[in-house]
mmCIF file with all atom_site columns, C-alpha atoms in Angstrom:
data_model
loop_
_atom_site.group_PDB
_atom_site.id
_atom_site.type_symbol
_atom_site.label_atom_id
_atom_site.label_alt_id
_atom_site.label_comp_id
_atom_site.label_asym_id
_atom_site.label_entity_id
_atom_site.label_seq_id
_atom_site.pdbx_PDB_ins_code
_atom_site.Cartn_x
_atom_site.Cartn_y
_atom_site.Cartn_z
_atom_site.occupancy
_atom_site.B_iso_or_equiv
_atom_site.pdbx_formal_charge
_atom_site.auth_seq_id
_atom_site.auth_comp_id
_atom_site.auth_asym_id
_atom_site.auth_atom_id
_atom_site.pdbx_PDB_model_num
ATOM 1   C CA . UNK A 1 1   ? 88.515 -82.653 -124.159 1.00 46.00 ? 10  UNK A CA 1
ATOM 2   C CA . UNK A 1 2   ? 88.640 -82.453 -127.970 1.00 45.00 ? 11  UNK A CA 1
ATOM 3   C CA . UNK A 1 3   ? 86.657 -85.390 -128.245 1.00 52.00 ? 12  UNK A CA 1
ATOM 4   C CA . UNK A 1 4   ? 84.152 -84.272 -125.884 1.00 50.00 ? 13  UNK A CA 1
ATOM 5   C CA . UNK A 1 5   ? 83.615 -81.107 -128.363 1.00 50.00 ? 14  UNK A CA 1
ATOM 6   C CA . UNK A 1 6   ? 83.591 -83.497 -131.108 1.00 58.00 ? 15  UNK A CA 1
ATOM 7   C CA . UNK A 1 7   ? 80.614 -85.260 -129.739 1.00 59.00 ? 16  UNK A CA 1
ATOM 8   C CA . UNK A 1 8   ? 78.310 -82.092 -129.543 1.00 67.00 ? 17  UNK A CA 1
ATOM 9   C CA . UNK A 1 9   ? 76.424 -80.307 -132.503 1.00 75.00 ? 18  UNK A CA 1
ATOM 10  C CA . UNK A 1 10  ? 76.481 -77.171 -132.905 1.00 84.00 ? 19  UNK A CA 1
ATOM 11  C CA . UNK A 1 11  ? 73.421 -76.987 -135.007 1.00 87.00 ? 20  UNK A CA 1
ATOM 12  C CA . UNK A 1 12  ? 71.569 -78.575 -131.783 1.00 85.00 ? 21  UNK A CA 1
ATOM 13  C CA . UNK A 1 13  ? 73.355 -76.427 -129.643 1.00 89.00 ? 22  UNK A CA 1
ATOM 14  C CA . UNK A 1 14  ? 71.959 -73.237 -131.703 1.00 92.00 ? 23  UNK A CA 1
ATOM 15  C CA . UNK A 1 15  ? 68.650 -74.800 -132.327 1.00 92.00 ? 24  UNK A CA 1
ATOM 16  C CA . UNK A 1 16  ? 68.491 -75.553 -127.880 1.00 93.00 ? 25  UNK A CA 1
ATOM 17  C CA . UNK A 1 17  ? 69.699 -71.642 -127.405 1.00 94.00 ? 26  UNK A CA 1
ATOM 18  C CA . UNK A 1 18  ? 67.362 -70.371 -129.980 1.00 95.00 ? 27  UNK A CA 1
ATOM 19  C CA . UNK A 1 19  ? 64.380 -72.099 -128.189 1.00 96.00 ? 28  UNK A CA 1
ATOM 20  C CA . UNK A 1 20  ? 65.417 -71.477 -124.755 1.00 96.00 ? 29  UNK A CA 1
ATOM 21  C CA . UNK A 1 21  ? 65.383 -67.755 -125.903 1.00 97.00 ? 30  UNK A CA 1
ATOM 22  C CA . UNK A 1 22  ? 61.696 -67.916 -127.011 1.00 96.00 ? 31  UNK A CA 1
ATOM 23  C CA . UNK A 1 23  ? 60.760 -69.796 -123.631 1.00 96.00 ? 32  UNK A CA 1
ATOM 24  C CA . UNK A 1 24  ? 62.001 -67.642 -121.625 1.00 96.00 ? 33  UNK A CA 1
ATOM 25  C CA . UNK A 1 25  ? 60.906 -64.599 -123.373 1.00 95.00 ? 34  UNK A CA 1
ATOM 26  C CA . UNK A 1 26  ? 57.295 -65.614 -123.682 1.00 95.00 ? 35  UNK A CA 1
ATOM 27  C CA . UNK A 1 27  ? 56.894 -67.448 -120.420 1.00 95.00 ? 36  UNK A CA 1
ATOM 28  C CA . UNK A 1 28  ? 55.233 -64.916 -118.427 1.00 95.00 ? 37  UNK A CA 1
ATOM 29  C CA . UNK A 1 29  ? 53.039 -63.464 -121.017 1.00 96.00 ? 38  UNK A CA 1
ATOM 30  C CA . UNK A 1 30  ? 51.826 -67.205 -121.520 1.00 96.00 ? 39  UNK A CA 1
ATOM 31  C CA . UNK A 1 31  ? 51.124 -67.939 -117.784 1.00 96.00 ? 40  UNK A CA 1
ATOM 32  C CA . UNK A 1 32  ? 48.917 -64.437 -118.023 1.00 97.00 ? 41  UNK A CA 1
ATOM 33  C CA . UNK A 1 33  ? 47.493 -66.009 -121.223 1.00 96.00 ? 42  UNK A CA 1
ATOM 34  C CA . UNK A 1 34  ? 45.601 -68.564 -119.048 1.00 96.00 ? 43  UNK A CA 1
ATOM 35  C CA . UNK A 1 35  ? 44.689 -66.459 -116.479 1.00 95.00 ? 44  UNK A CA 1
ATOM 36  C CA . UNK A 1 36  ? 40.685 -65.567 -116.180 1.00 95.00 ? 45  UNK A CA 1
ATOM 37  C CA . UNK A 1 37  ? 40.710 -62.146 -117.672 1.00 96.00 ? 46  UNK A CA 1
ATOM 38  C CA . UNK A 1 38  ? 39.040 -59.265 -116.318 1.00 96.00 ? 47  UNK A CA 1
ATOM 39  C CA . UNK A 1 39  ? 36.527 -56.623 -118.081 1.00 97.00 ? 48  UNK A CA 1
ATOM 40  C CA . UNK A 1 40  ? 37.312 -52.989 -119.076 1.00 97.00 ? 49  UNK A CA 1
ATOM 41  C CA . UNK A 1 41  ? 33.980 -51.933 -117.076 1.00 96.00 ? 50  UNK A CA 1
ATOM 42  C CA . UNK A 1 42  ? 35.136 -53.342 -113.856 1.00 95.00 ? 51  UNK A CA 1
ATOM 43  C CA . UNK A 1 43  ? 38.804 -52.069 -113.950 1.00 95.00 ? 52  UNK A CA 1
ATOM 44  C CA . UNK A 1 44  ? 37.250 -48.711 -114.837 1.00 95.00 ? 53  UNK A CA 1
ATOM 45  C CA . UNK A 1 45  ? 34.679 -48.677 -112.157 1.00 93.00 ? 54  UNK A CA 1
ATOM 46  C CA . UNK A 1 46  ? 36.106 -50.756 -109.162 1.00 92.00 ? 55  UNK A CA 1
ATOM 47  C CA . UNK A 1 47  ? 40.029 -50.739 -110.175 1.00 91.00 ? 56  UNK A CA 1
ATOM 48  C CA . UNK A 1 48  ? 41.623 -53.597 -108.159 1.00 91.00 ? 57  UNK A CA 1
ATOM 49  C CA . UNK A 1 49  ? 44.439 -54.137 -111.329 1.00 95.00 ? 58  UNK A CA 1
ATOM 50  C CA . UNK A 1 50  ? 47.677 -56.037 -110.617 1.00 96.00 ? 59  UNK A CA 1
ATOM 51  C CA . UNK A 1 51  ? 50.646 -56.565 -112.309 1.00 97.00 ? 60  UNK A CA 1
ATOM 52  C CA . UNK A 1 52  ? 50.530 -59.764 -114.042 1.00 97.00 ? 61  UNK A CA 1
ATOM 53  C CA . UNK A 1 53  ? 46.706 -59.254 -114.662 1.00 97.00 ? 62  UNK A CA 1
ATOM 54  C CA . UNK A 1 54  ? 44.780 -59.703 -118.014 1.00 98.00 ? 63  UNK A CA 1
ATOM 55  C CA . UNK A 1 55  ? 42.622 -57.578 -118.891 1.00 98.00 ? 64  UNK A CA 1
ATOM 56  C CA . UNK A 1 56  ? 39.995 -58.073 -121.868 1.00 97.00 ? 65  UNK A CA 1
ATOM 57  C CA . UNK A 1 57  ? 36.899 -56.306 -123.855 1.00 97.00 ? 66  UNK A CA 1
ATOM 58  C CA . UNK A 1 58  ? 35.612 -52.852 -124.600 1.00 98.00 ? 67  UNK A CA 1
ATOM 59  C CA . UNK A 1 59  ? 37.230 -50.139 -122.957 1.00 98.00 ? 68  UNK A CA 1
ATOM 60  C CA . UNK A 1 60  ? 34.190 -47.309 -121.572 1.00 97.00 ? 69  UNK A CA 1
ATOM 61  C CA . UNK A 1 61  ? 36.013 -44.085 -120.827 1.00 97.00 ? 70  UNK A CA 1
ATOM 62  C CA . UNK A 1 62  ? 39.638 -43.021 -121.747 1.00 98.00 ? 71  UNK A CA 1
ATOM 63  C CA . UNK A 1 63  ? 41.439 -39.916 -121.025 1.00 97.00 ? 72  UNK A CA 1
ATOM 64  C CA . UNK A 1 64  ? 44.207 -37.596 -122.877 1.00 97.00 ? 73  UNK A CA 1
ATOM 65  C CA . UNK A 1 65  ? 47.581 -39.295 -123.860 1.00 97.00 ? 74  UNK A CA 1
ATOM 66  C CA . UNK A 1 66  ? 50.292 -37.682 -121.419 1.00 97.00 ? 75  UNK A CA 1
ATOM 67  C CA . UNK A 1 67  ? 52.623 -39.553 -123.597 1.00 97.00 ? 76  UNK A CA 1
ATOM 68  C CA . UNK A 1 68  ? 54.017 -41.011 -126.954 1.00 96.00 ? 77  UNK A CA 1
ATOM 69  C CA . UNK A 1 69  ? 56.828 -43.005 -128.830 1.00 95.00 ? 78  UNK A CA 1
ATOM 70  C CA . UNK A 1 70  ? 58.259 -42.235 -131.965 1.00 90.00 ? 79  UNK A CA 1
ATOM 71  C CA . UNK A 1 71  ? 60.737 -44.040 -134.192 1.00 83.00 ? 80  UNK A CA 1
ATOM 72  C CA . UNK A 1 72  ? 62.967 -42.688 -137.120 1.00 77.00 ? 81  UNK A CA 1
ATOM 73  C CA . UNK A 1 73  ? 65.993 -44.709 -138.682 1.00 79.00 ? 82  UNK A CA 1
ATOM 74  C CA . UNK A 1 74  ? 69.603 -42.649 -139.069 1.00 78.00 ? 83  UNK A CA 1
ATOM 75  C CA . UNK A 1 75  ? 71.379 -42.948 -141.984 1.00 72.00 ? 84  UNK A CA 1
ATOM 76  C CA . UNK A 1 76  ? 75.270 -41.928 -140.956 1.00 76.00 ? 85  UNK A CA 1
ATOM 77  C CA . UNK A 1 77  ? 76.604 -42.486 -144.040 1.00 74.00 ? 86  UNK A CA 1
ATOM 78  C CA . UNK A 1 78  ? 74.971 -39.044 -144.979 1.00 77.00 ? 87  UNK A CA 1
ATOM 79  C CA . UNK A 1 79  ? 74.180 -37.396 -141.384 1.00 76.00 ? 88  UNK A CA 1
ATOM 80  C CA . UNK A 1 80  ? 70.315 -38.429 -142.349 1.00 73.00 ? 89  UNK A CA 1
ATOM 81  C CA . UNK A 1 81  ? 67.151 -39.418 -141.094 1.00 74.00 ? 90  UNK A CA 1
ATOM 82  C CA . UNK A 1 82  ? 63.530 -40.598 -141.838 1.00 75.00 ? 91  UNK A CA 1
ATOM 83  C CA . UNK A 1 83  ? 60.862 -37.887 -140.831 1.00 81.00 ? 92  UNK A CA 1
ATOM 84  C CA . UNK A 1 84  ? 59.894 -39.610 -137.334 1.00 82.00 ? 93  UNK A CA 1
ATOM 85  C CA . UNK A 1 85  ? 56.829 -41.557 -136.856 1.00 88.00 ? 94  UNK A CA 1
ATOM 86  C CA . UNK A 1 86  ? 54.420 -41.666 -134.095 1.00 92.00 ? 95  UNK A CA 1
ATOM 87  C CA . UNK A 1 87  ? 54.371 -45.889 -133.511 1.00 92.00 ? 96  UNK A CA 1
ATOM 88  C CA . UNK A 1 88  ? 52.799 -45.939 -129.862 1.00 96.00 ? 97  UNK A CA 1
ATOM 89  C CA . UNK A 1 89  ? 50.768 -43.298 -128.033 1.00 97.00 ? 98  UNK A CA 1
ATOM 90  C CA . UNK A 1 90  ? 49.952 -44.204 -123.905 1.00 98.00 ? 99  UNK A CA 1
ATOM 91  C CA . UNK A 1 91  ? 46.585 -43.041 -122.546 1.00 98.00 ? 100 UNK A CA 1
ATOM 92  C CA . UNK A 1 92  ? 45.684 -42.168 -118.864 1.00 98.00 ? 101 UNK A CA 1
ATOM 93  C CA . UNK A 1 93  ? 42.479 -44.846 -117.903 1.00 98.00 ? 102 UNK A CA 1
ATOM 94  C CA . UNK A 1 94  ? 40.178 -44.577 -115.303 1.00 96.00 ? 103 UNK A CA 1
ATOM 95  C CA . UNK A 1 95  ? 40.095 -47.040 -112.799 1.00 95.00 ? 104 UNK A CA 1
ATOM 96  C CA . UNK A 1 96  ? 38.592 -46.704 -109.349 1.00 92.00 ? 105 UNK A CA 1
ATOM 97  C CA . UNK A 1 97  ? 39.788 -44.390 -107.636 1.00 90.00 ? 106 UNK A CA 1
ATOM 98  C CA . UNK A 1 98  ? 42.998 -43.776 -109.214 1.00 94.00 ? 107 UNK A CA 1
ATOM 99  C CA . UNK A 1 99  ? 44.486 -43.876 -113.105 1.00 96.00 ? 108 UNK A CA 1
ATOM 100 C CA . UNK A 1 100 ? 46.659 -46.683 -114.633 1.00 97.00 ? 109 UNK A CA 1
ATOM 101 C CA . UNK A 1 101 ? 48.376 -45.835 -118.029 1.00 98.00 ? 110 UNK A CA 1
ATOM 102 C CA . UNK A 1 102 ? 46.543 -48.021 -121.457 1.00 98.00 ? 111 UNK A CA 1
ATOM 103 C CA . UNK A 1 103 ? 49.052 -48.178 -124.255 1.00 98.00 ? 112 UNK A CA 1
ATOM 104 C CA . UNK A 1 104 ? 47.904 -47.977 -127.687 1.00 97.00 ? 113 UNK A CA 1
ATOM 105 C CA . UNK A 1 105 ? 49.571 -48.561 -131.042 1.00 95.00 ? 114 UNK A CA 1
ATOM 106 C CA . UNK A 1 106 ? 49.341 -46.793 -134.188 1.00 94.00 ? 115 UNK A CA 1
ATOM 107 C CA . UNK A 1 107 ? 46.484 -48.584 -135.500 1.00 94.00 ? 116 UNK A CA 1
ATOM 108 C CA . UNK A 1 108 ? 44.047 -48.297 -132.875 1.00 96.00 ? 117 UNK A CA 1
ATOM 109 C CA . UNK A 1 109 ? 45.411 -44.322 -131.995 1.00 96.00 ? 118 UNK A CA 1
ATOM 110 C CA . UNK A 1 110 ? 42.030 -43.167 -133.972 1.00 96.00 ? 119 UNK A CA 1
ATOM 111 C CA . UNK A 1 111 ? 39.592 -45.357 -132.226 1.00 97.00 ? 120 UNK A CA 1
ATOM 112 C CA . UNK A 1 112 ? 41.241 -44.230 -128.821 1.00 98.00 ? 121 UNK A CA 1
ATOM 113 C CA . UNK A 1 113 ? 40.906 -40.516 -129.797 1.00 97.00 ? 122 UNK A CA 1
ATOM 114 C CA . UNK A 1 114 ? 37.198 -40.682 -130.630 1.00 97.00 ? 123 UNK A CA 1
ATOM 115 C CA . UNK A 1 115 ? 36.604 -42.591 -127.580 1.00 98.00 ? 124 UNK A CA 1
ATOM 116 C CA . UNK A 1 116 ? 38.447 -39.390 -125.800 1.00 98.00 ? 125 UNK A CA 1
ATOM 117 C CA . UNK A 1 117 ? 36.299 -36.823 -127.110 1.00 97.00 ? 126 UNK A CA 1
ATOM 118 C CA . UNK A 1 118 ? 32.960 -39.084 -126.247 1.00 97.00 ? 127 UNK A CA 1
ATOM 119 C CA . UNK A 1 119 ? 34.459 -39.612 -123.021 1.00 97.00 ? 128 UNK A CA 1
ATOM 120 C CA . UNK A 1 120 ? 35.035 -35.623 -122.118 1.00 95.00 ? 129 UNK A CA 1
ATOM 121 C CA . UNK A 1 121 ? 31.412 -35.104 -123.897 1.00 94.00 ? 130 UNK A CA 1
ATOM 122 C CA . UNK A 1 122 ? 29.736 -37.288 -121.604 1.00 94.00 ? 131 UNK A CA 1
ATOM 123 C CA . UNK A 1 123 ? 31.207 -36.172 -118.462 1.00 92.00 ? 132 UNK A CA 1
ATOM 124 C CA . UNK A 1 124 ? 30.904 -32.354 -119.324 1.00 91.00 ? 133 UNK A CA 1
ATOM 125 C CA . UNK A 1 125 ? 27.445 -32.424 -121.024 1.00 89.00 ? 134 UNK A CA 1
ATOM 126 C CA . UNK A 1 126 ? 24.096 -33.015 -118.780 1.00 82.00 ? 135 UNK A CA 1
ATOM 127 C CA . UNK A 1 127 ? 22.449 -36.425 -119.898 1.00 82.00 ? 136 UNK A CA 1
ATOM 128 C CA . UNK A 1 128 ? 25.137 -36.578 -122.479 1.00 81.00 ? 137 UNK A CA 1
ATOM 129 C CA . UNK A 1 129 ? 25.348 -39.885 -124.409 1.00 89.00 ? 138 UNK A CA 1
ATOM 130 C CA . UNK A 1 130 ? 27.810 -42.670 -123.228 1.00 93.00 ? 139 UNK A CA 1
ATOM 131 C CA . UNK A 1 131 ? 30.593 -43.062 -125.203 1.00 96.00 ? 140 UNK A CA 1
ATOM 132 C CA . UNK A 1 132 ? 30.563 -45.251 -128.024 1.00 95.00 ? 141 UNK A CA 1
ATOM 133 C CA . UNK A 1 133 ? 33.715 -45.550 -129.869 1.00 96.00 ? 142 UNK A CA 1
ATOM 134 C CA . UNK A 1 134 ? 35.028 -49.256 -130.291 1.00 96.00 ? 143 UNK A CA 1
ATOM 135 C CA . UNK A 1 135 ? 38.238 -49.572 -128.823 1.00 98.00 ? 144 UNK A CA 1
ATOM 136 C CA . UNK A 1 136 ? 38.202 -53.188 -127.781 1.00 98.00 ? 145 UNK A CA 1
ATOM 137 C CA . UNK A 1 137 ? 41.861 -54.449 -126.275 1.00 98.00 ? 146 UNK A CA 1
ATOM 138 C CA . UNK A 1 138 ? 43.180 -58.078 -125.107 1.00 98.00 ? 147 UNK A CA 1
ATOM 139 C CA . UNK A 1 139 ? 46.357 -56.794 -122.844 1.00 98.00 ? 148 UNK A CA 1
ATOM 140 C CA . UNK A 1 140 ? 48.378 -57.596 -120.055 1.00 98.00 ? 149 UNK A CA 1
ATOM 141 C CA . UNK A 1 141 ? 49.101 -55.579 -116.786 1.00 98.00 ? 150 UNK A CA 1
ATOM 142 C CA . UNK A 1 142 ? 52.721 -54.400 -115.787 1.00 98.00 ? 151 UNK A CA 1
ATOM 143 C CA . UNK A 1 143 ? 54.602 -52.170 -113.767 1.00 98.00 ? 152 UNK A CA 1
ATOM 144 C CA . UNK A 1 144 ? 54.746 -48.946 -115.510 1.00 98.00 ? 153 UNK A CA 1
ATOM 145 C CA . UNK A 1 145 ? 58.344 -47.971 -116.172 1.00 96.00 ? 154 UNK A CA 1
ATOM 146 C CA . UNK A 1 146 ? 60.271 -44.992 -114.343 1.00 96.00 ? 155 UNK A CA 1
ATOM 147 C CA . UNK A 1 147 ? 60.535 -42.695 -117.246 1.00 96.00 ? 156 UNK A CA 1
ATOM 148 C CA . UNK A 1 148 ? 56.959 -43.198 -118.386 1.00 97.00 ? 157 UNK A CA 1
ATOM 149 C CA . UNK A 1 149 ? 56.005 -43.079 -114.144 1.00 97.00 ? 158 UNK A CA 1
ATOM 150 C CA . UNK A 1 150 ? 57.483 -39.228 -114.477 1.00 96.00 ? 159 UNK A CA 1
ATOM 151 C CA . UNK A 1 151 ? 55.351 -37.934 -117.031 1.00 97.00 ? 160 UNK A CA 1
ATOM 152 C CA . UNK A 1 152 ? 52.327 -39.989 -115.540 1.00 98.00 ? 161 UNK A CA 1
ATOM 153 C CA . UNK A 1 153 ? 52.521 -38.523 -112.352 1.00 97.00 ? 162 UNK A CA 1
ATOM 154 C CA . UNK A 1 154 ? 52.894 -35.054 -113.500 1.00 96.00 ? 163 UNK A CA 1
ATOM 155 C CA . UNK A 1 155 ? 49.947 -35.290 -115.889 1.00 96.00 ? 164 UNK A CA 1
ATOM 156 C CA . UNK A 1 156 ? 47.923 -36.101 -112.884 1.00 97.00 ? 165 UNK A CA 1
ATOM 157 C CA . UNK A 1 157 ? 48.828 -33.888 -110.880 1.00 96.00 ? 166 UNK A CA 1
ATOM 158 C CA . UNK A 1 158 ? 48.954 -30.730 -113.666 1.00 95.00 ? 167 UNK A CA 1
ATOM 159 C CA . UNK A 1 159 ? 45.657 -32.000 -115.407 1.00 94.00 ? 168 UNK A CA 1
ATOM 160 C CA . UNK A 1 160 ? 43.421 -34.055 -112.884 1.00 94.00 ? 169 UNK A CA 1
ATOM 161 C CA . UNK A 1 161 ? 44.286 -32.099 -109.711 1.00 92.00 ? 170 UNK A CA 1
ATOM 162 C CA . UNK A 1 162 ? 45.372 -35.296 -107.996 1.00 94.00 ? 171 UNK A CA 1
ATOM 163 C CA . UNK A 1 163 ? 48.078 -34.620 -105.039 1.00 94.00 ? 172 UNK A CA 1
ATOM 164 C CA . UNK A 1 164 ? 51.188 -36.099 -103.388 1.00 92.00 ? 173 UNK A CA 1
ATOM 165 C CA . UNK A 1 165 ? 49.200 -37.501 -101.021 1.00 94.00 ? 174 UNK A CA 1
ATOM 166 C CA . UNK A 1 166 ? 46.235 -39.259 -103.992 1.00 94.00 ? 175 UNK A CA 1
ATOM 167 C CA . UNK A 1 167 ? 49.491 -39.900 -106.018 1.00 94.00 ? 176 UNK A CA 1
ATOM 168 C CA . UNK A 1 168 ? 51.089 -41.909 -102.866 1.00 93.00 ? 177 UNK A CA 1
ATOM 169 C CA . UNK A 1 169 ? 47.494 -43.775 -102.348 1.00 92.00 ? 178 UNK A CA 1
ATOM 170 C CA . UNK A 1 170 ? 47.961 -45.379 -105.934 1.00 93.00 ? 179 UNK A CA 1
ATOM 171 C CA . UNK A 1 171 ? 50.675 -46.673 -105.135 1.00 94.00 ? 180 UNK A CA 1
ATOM 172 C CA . UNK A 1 172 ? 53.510 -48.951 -108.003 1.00 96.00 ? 181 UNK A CA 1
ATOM 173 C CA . UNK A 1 173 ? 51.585 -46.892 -111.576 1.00 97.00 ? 182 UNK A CA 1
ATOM 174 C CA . UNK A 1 174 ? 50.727 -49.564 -113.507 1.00 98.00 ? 183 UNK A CA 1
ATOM 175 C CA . UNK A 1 175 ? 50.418 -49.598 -117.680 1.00 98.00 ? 184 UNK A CA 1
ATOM 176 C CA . UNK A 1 176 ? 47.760 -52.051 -119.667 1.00 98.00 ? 185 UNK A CA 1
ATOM 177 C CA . UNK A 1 177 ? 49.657 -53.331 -122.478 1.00 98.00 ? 186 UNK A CA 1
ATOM 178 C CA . UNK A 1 178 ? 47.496 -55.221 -125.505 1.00 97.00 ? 187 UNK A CA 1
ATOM 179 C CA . UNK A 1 179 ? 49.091 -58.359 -125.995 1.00 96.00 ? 188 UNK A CA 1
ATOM 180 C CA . UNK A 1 180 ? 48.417 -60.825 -128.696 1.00 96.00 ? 189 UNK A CA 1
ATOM 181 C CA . UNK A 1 181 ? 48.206 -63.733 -126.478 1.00 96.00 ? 190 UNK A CA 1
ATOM 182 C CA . UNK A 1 182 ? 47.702 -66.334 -129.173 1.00 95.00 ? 191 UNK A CA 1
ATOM 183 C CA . UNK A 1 183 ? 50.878 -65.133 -130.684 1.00 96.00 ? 192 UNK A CA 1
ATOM 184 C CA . UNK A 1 184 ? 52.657 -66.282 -127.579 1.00 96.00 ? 193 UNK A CA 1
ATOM 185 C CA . UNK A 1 185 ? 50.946 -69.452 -127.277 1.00 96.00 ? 194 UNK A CA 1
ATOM 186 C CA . UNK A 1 186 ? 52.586 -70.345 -130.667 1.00 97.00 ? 195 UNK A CA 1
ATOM 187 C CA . UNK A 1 187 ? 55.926 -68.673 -129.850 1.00 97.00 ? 196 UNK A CA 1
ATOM 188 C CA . UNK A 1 188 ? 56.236 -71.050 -127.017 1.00 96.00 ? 197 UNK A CA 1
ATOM 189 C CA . UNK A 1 189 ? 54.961 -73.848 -128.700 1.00 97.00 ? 198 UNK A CA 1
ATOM 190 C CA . UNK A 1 190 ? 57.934 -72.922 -131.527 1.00 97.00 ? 199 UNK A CA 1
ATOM 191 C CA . UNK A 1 191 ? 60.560 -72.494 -128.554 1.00 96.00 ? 200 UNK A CA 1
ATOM 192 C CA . UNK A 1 192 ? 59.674 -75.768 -126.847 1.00 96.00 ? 201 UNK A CA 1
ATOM 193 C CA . UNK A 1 193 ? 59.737 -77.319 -130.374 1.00 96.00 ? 202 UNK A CA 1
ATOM 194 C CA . UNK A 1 194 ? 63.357 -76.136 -131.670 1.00 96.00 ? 203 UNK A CA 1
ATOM 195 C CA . UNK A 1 195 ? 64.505 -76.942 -127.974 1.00 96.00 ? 204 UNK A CA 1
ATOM 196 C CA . UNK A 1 196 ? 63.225 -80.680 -128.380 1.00 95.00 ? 205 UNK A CA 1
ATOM 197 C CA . UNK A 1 197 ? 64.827 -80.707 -131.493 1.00 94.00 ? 206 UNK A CA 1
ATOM 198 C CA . UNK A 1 198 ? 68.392 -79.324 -130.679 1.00 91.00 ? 207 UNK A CA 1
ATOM 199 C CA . UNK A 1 199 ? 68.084 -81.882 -127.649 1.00 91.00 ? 208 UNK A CA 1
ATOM 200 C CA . UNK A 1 200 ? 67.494 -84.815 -130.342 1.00 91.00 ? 209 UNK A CA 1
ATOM 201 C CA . UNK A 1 201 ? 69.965 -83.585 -132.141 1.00 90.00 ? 210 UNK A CA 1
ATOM 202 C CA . UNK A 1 202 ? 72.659 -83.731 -129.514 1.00 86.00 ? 211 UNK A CA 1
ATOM 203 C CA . UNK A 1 203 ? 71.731 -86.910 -128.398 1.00 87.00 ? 212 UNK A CA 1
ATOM 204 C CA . UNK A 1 204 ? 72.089 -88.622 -132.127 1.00 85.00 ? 213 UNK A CA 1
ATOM 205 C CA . UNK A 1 205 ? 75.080 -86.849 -132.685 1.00 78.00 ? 214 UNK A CA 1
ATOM 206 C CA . UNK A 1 206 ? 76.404 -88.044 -129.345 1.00 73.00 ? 215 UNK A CA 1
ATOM 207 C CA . UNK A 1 207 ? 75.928 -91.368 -129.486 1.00 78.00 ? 216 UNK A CA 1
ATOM 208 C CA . UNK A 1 208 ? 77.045 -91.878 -133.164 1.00 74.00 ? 217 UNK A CA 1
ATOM 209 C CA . UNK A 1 209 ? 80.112 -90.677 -131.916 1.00 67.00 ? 218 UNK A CA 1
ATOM 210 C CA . UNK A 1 210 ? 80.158 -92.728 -128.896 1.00 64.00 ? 219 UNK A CA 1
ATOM 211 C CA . UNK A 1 211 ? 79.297 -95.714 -130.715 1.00 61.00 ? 220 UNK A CA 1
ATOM 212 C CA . UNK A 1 212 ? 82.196 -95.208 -133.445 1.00 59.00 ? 221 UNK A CA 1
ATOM 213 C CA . UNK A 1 213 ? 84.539 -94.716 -130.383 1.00 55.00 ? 222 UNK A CA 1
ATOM 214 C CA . UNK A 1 214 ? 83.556 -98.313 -129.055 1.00 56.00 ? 223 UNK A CA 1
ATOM 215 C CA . UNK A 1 215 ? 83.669 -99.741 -132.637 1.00 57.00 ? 224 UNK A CA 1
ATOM 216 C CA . UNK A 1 216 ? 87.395 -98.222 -132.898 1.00 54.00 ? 225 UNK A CA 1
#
């Protein structure tokens, strides 16, 4: 048995680990990556969204944010903190004849707000303009969680006069994540890479070991 241990590498074994991490992680965000994606304008006007779907270009109409993350760091050494920060706010989109939730980071947070106000302009203003705020995503669709599902529904229902039964008729909420899809093509390409390596590793390691064994 102690031989056995002597014949692996640990560096390989770190390097395989460390690249069957990234594979795994990115693996369904690259198999989205490839899909055909599908427009704003459509999900907006005919809805149709999935989980798993990509969704890509100018979004038309957006409505409040029912919800938002914010992140502070603790220092316990003195019982302190940073003032918190707003990193992620999550919208309520249009789409058919129900909503899905669009999340939006920090950076884009002004574009989406404009876009907002142009959207309530147009719909409460005869012959008002169309909105034209950029707010132009590449994201992914998933299956909103359960906390974030709780203040969803209830923002419907409080602000859009949906009911149980309109609620029910959505069915699984779902949320439209941006994704930077070209960041996970190279991710994987860097997982599949350190696992070929760790592999090669191994198998050089194990054989010089095997070899000085038959030598001896």
């Amino acid at each position: 048995m102690g031989t056995f241990f002597q014949k692996l590498s640990r560096t390989g074994i770190l390097l395989m680990l460390a690249g069957i991490m990234i594979l795994v992680s990115t693996s369904s965000d690259l198999l989205i990556s490839f899909k055909s994606p599908k427009t704003f304008d459509d999900a907006v006007a005919d809805g149709g969204l999935e989980a798993g779907d990509r969704v890509k270009g100018q979004v038309p109409f957006l409505l409040d944010a029912f919800a938002l993350e914010e992140t502070w760091q603790e220092d316990k050494s003195n019982n302190s903190r940073t003032p918190k920060k707003t990193s992620r706010y999550y919208y309520v989109l249009p789409c058919g004849d129900g909503c899905a939730g669009l999340s939006i980071g920090a950076s884009n947070a002004g574009a989406a707000d404009r876009l907002v106000e142009e959207t309530y302009e147009y719909l409460t203003t005869a012959d008002g303009p169309e909105p034209s705020a950029e707010l132009v995503l590449d994201a992914r669709v998933a299956v909103m969680d359960e906390e974030l599902s709780g203040w969803f529904q209830e923002e419907l229902e409080d602000y859009y006069d949906y009911t149980p039964q309109d609620i029910a008729a959505m069915g699984t909420f779902l949320m439209i994540e941006p994704c930077s899809f070209t960041a996970v093509r190279i991710g994987f390409a860097l997982g599949a890479a350190l696992t070929v390596t760790g592999a090669l590793v191994c198998v050089k390691r194990w054989r010089r070991f095997s070899d000085e064994a038959f030598a001896a």
